[in-house]
Tab-separated table of C-alpha atoms and ligand atoms in Angstrom:
chain	number	residue	atom	x	y	z
A	1	MET	CA	69.040	87.078	95.290
A	2	SER	CA	70.366	84.982	92.138
A	3	ARG	CA	73.969	83.946	91.781
A	4	ASN	CA	76.099	86.184	89.536
A	5	PRO	CA	76.275	84.326	86.118
A	6	ILE	CA	79.752	85.865	85.103
A	7	THR	CA	82.407	82.871	85.176
A	8	PRO	CA	86.225	83.589	84.898
A	9	THR	CA	87.915	81.290	82.380
A	10	ILE	CA	91.157	81.202	84.283
A	11	PRO	CA	91.565	80.782	88.168
A	12	LEU	CA	91.759	84.254	90.044
A	13	ASP	CA	93.926	82.789	92.511
A	14	ALA	CA	96.648	80.557	90.940
A	15	PRO	CA	100.372	81.605	90.908
A	16	GLY	CA	102.017	82.511	87.529
A	17	LYS	CA	100.284	84.601	84.708
A	18	ALA	CA	97.230	83.803	82.995
A	19	HIS	CA	95.239	85.507	80.351
A	20	GLY	CA	91.432	84.514	79.968
A	21	PHE	CA	87.911	86.219	79.965
A	22	LEU	CA	85.222	86.843	82.322
A	23	ARG	CA	82.517	85.151	80.368
A	24	LEU	CA	79.049	86.729	80.816
A	25	PRO	CA	76.220	84.906	79.388
A	26	TYR	CA	74.286	87.001	76.754
A	27	SER	CA	71.483	85.516	75.006
A	28	ARG	CA	70.397	87.399	72.004
A	29	ASN	CA	69.211	87.109	68.376
A	30	ASP	CA	72.584	86.360	66.679
A	31	SER	CA	73.804	84.098	69.252
A	32	ALA	CA	71.188	82.080	71.431
A	33	TRP	CA	73.508	80.690	73.929
A	34	GLY	CA	76.299	83.287	73.403
A	35	ASN	CA	78.549	85.241	76.020
A	36	VAL	CA	80.128	88.378	76.217
A	37	MET	CA	83.843	87.702	76.678
A	38	ILE	CA	85.712	90.182	78.817
A	39	PRO	CA	89.725	89.903	78.791
A	40	VAL	CA	91.380	89.560	81.955
A	41	THR	CA	94.843	88.879	83.128
A	42	VAL	CA	95.862	87.727	86.549
A	43	ILE	CA	99.567	87.921	87.577
A	44	ALA	CA	100.424	86.322	90.853
A	45	ASN	CA	103.385	85.388	92.976
A	46	GLY	CA	104.101	84.812	96.556
A	47	GLN	CA	102.724	86.804	99.445
A	48	GLY	CA	101.430	90.522	99.028
A	49	PRO	CA	98.370	92.728	98.463
A	50	THR	CA	96.109	92.329	95.519
A	51	ALA	CA	95.502	95.171	92.853
A	52	LEU	CA	92.615	95.438	90.724
A	53	LEU	CA	93.213	97.594	87.500
A	54	THR	CA	90.377	98.590	85.168
A	55	GLY	CA	90.185	100.447	82.049
A	56	ALA	CA	87.136	101.195	79.641
A	57	ASN	CA	84.617	101.501	82.500
A	58	HIS	CA	83.540	104.016	79.735
A	59	GLY	CA	84.021	102.515	76.515
A	60	ASP	CA	85.625	105.583	74.679
A	61	GLU	CA	88.303	106.415	77.036
A	62	TYR	CA	91.490	104.957	75.912
A	63	GLU	CA	94.341	105.677	78.144
A	64	GLY	CA	93.476	102.871	80.656
A	65	PRO	CA	92.989	100.211	77.989
A	66	ILE	CA	96.443	101.048	76.516
A	67	ALA	CA	98.211	101.024	79.675
A	68	LEU	CA	96.626	97.936	80.752
A	69	GLN	CA	97.549	96.216	77.632
A	70	GLN	CA	101.150	97.295	78.069
A	71	LEU	CA	101.149	96.032	81.688
A	72	ALA	CA	99.447	92.620	81.047
A	73	TRP	CA	101.859	91.899	78.484
A	74	GLN	CA	105.124	93.220	80.118
A	75	ILE	CA	104.924	92.276	83.971
A	76	GLU	CA	106.400	88.883	84.896
A	77	PRO	CA	105.090	86.846	87.787
A	78	ALA	CA	109.017	86.823	89.075
A	79	GLU	CA	108.567	90.620	89.614
A	80	VAL	CA	105.303	90.607	91.674
A	81	SER	CA	104.857	89.932	95.444
A	82	GLY	CA	101.066	89.631	95.652
A	83	ARG	CA	98.743	89.688	93.023
A	84	ILE	CA	97.644	91.952	89.841
A	85	ILE	CA	94.063	91.583	88.453
A	86	ILE	CA	93.830	93.529	84.808
A	87	ILE	CA	90.724	94.237	83.189
A	88	PRO	CA	91.563	96.503	80.178
A	89	TYR	CA	87.980	96.682	78.814
A	90	LEU	CA	85.691	96.547	81.688
A	91	ASN	CA	82.650	97.472	79.827
A	92	TYR	CA	83.558	95.537	76.776
A	93	PRO	CA	80.396	95.970	74.661
A	94	ALA	CA	81.039	99.736	75.054
A	95	PHE	CA	84.560	99.590	74.236
A	96	ARG	CA	83.920	97.733	71.341
A	97	ALA	CA	81.445	100.234	70.085
A	98	GLY	CA	83.597	103.041	70.969
A	99	THR	CA	80.790	104.684	73.211
A	100	ARG	CA	80.534	105.761	76.719
A	101	VAL	CA	77.384	103.638	77.647
A	102	SER	CA	76.986	100.028	76.737
A	103	PRO	CA	75.080	99.822	73.112
A	104	ILE	CA	73.521	96.380	74.586
A	105	ASP	CA	71.444	98.101	77.733
A	106	GLN	CA	72.246	101.962	77.417
A	107	VAL	CA	73.670	101.550	81.076
A	108	ASN	CA	76.462	103.847	82.125
A	109	LEU	CA	78.452	101.092	83.881
A	110	ASN	CA	79.769	103.887	86.130
A	111	ARG	CA	76.371	104.672	87.554
A	112	ALA	CA	75.367	100.973	87.899
A	113	PHE	CA	77.275	100.064	91.022
A	114	PRO	CA	76.682	98.032	93.342
A	115	GLY	CA	74.983	96.285	90.409
A	116	ARG	CA	72.362	93.340	89.985
A	117	PRO	CA	73.074	89.614	89.533
A	118	ASP	CA	69.755	89.464	87.626
A	119	GLY	CA	70.005	92.558	85.922
A	120	THR	CA	70.910	93.586	82.302
A	121	PRO	CA	74.581	92.942	81.050
A	122	SER	CA	75.920	96.169	82.545
A	123	GLN	CA	74.566	95.591	85.737
A	124	LYS	CA	75.855	92.091	86.006
A	125	ILE	CA	79.150	93.531	85.394
A	126	ALA	CA	78.878	95.876	88.215
A	127	HIS	CA	77.770	93.174	90.545
A	128	TYR	CA	80.661	90.649	89.728
A	129	VAL	CA	83.070	93.349	90.174
A	130	ASN	CA	81.580	94.832	93.447
A	131	ASP	CA	80.725	91.587	95.054
A	132	VAL	CA	83.629	89.077	93.695
A	133	LEU	CA	86.657	91.391	92.819
A	134	VAL	CA	86.807	94.518	95.003
A	135	PRO	CA	86.475	92.415	98.037
A	136	MET	CA	89.494	90.214	97.179
A	137	SER	CA	91.377	93.461	96.284
A	138	ASP	CA	93.425	95.926	98.454
A	139	PHE	CA	94.177	98.750	95.976
A	140	VAL	CA	91.795	99.499	92.894
A	141	LEU	CA	93.057	101.669	90.125
A	142	ASP	CA	89.970	102.616	87.644
A	143	TYR	CA	91.124	104.710	84.725
A	144	HIS	CA	88.970	107.567	83.247
A	145	SER	CA	89.601	110.055	80.520
A	146	GLY	CA	87.037	112.865	79.187
A	147	GLY	CA	85.708	110.324	76.435
A	148	ARG	CA	84.321	111.843	73.192
A	149	THR	CA	82.514	114.962	74.960
A	150	LEU	CA	85.066	116.004	77.642
A	151	ASP	CA	88.813	116.959	77.708
A	152	PHE	CA	90.808	117.223	81.030
A	153	LEU	CA	94.196	118.254	82.316
A	154	PRO	CA	95.938	114.909	83.108
A	155	TYR	CA	95.322	114.000	86.723
A	156	ALA	CA	94.877	111.297	89.420
A	157	ALA	CA	92.310	111.796	91.724
A	158	ALA	CA	90.828	110.799	95.392
A	159	HIS	CA	87.690	111.929	97.157
A	160	HIS	CA	86.851	113.472	100.327
A	161	LEU	CA	86.034	110.502	102.668
A	162	ASP	CA	84.538	110.332	105.891
A	163	ASP	CA	87.318	108.101	107.278
A	164	ALA	CA	90.415	110.283	107.515
A	165	ALA	CA	92.835	107.080	107.545
A	166	GLN	CA	91.362	105.716	104.205
A	167	GLN	CA	91.447	109.201	102.638
A	168	ALA	CA	94.971	109.607	103.545
A	169	ALA	CA	95.746	106.105	102.251
A	170	CYS	CA	93.672	106.844	98.830
A	171	VAL	CA	95.688	110.295	98.721
A	172	ALA	CA	99.060	108.656	99.169
A	173	ALA	CA	98.246	106.200	96.204
A	174	VAL	CA	97.033	108.911	94.179
A	175	ARG	CA	100.248	110.951	94.841
A	176	ALA	CA	102.291	107.942	94.015
A	177	PHE	CA	100.536	107.582	90.557
A	178	GLY	CA	102.597	110.551	89.777
A	179	ALA	CA	99.943	112.454	87.315
A	180	PRO	CA	100.980	116.082	86.317
A	181	TYR	CA	97.911	116.961	88.351
A	182	THR	CA	96.557	115.407	91.561
A	183	MET	CA	92.963	116.212	92.188
A	184	MET	CA	90.615	116.147	95.204
A	185	MET	CA	87.543	115.453	93.283
A	186	ARG	CA	84.152	116.252	93.829
A	187	GLU	CA	81.253	114.249	92.007
A	188	ILE	CA	78.104	115.775	90.386
A	189	ASP	CA	76.369	112.330	91.212
A	190	ALA	CA	78.415	109.983	93.196
A	191	VAL	CA	75.442	107.340	93.428
A	192	GLY	CA	76.170	104.128	91.484
A	193	MET	CA	79.682	104.945	90.577
A	194	PHE	CA	82.343	102.307	91.032
A	195	ASP	CA	84.526	104.801	93.088
A	196	THR	CA	81.831	104.821	95.764
A	197	ALA	CA	81.522	101.380	95.727
A	198	VAL	CA	85.365	100.615	96.375
A	199	GLU	CA	85.558	103.473	98.686
A	200	SER	CA	82.434	101.851	100.672
A	201	GLN	CA	84.356	98.616	101.096
A	202	GLY	CA	87.069	100.399	102.785
A	203	LYS	CA	89.858	99.796	99.867
A	204	VAL	CA	92.342	102.135	98.646
A	205	PHE	CA	90.927	103.674	95.362
A	206	VAL	CA	92.748	105.722	92.762
A	207	THR	CA	90.928	107.162	89.656
A	208	THR	CA	91.984	109.167	86.755
A	209	GLU	CA	91.155	111.684	84.318
A	210	LEU	CA	94.083	111.621	81.846
A	211	GLY	CA	92.722	113.653	78.616
A	212	GLY	CA	89.846	112.983	76.186
A	213	GLY	CA	88.181	113.631	73.017
A	214	GLY	CA	87.769	109.964	72.478
A	215	THR	CA	91.421	109.480	71.821
A	216	ALA	CA	94.740	109.285	73.705
A	217	THR	CA	98.109	110.987	73.040
A	218	ALA	CA	101.634	109.881	73.304
A	219	ARG	CA	101.705	111.928	76.375
A	220	SER	CA	98.504	110.926	77.952
A	221	ALA	CA	99.525	107.058	77.439
A	222	ARG	CA	102.867	107.665	78.988
A	223	ILE	CA	101.451	109.196	82.007
A	224	ALA	CA	98.868	106.158	82.357
A	225	ILE	CA	101.539	103.389	82.008
A	226	ARG	CA	103.940	105.107	84.524
A	227	GLY	CA	100.973	105.901	86.764
A	228	ALA	CA	99.983	102.165	87.223
A	229	MET	CA	103.729	101.164	87.482
A	230	ASN	CA	103.939	103.649	90.301
A	231	VAL	CA	100.763	102.537	92.099
A	232	LEU	CA	101.984	98.838	92.008
A	233	ARG	CA	105.200	100.010	93.422
A	234	HIS	CA	103.605	102.011	96.109
A	235	ALA	CA	101.464	98.895	96.886
A	236	GLY	CA	104.655	96.932	97.378
A	237	ILE	CA	103.468	94.614	94.583
A	238	LEU	CA	106.352	95.747	92.330
A	239	GLN	CA	109.688	96.480	93.389
A	240	GLY	CA	111.440	99.891	93.030
A	241	GLY	CA	111.044	103.377	93.481
A	242	ILE	CA	108.396	105.751	92.268
A	243	GLU	CA	109.282	107.292	89.078
A	244	LEU	CA	107.853	111.135	88.689
A	245	GLU	CA	108.282	113.028	85.581
A	246	GLY	CA	108.539	116.648	87.162
A	247	GLY	CA	106.206	117.376	90.249
A	248	SER	CA	102.517	117.115	90.598
A	249	GLN	CA	100.298	120.104	91.158
A	250	MET	CA	97.767	119.647	93.676
A	251	LEU	CA	94.223	120.579	92.813
A	252	ASP	CA	90.981	120.725	94.600
A	253	MET	CA	87.193	120.900	93.633
A	254	PRO	CA	85.889	122.566	96.730
A	255	ALA	CA	82.427	123.398	96.104
A	256	ASP	CA	79.803	122.603	93.414
A	257	ASP	CA	80.219	125.963	91.554
A	258	CYS	CA	83.295	124.458	90.066
A	259	PHE	CA	81.126	123.274	87.298
A	260	HIS	CA	79.682	125.338	84.627
A	261	PHE	CA	76.977	124.052	82.643
A	262	ALA	CA	75.460	125.208	79.390
A	263	SER	CA	72.093	127.223	79.738
A	264	ARG	CA	71.182	126.746	76.041
A	265	ALA	CA	72.386	124.727	72.918
A	266	GLY	CA	74.763	126.375	70.334
A	267	LEU	CA	78.199	126.620	68.799
A	268	LEU	CA	80.706	126.727	71.487
A	269	GLN	CA	83.526	129.580	71.280
A	270	PRO	CA	86.108	128.690	74.014
A	271	LEU	CA	87.515	131.894	75.725
A	272	ALA	CA	90.034	129.951	77.879
A	273	ASP	CA	91.758	126.680	77.248
A	274	LEU	CA	92.691	123.780	79.711
A	275	GLY	CA	95.163	124.689	82.032
A	276	GLU	CA	94.498	128.540	81.889
A	277	GLN	CA	94.352	130.683	85.111
A	278	VAL	CA	90.993	132.338	85.236
A	279	VAL	CA	89.381	134.886	87.760
A	280	ARG	CA	85.932	135.185	88.889
A	281	ASP	CA	83.453	136.708	86.369
A	282	GLN	CA	85.944	136.327	83.482
A	283	PRO	CA	84.117	135.148	80.316
A	284	ILE	CA	85.199	131.767	79.493
A	285	ALA	CA	83.286	130.455	76.642
A	286	ARG	CA	80.609	131.784	74.393
A	287	ILE	CA	77.514	130.021	72.952
A	288	TRP	CA	76.562	131.368	69.559
A	289	PRO	CA	72.999	130.547	68.110
A	290	ASP	CA	73.073	127.403	65.889
A	291	ASP	CA	70.101	128.493	63.715
A	292	ARG	CA	70.809	132.179	62.872
A	293	SER	CA	73.493	134.870	62.383
A	294	GLY	CA	73.085	138.344	63.936
A	295	THR	CA	72.223	137.483	67.378
A	296	ALA	CA	74.405	138.092	70.384
A	297	PRO	CA	76.056	135.031	71.804
A	298	VAL	CA	75.387	133.757	75.524
A	299	GLU	CA	78.464	134.461	77.501
A	300	VAL	CA	79.555	132.077	80.086
A	301	THR	CA	81.539	133.552	83.242
A	302	ALA	CA	83.829	131.771	85.578
A	303	ASN	CA	82.205	131.101	88.910
A	304	ARG	CA	85.457	131.424	90.907
A	305	ASP	CA	89.126	132.068	90.416
A	306	GLY	CA	91.026	129.001	89.419
A	307	LEU	CA	92.547	126.702	86.586
A	308	ILE	CA	90.510	125.070	83.791
A	309	ALA	CA	90.847	121.462	84.404
A	310	ALA	CA	88.296	120.104	82.382
A	311	ARG	CA	86.160	121.541	79.222
A	312	HIS	CA	83.824	120.414	76.768
A	313	PHE	CA	85.255	118.900	73.732
A	314	PRO	CA	82.742	118.939	70.816
A	315	GLY	CA	82.329	122.170	68.936
A	316	LEU	CA	78.537	122.016	69.468
A	317	VAL	CA	76.682	122.184	73.021
A	318	GLN	CA	73.578	121.118	74.332
A	319	SER	CA	71.534	122.769	77.083
A	320	GLY	CA	72.675	121.247	80.335
A	321	ASP	CA	76.185	119.931	78.828
A	322	CYS	CA	79.164	120.378	81.282
A	323	LEU	CA	81.118	123.393	79.591
A	324	ALA	CA	84.065	123.658	82.072
A	325	VAL	CA	85.347	122.547	85.338
A	326	ILE	CA	87.430	125.298	87.449
A	327	ALA	CA	89.830	123.630	90.074
A	328	VAL	CA	91.916	125.707	92.640
A	329	ALA	CA	95.273	125.110	93.969
A	330	GLY	CA	95.219	122.593	96.719
A	331	GLY	CA	97.310	121.858	99.589
B	1	LIG	CA1	84.873	108.705	82.437
């Protein structure tokens, strides 16, 4: 296997605070010996654990990038026991394009793990994170939101894991994040996810879904900033107590029927909003024909009792789109 070509322009293990780049060689028509320059900040001081904080794994999700810019700017080495590695724009080409997947290779970074050192730019990023950054980390926080096509209740999430002690450590860190909701999350397709790669290396992993629609709000940005600070306090890297704004409601996605998919394309009429309680068989959306009037809509009904935790964001749907996720109150 070849060596990963990504080179940090700053040392990852030096005390103090440094801002630089992960330099990814990318030879192309407009830059023969060019590079993709992925911003990175390292803040290190004394003994303690390492936290890796990443945003823009998907390029159209903004709470993570906002929070991580704030932290990279604000946190001083004297406040730190251990090390914080901050990458606000992990899939930098996607972030610059404002798109979920990279415009360079059309790869979804969050399905590219553990990556390839000899692959496309996104596969190289995944491989560098998987083989270099995750092994040196104890805690990993990877921010997500709904992007342009989904919207979420603001939650931090952990997964059900085979290792009960690791799962408990992840849940404790997720609860410390202190989002308004705390989710035990089910994935449609966990293969290739950053989450799966980190968890399989035995690390404490926190992910989030903090909003969506391809933008951030004042509230979702506040939740994101406070959450990262809380995780760093929980890890013992920053001093001070966890700051919570009200409680965090526990949610669970116990089965695949939490997901509701569109069986045809059309014009979406929501019948239940985010956070609304619904009961099994209750209509939660209609899909009207997008090519004629006078024809009945397709009605989408709830597969189970619960709370609308996610919804399709754009006004038009395609067949197969995720229309809604219904979560249930958890323990
Ligand atoms: Ca995402």
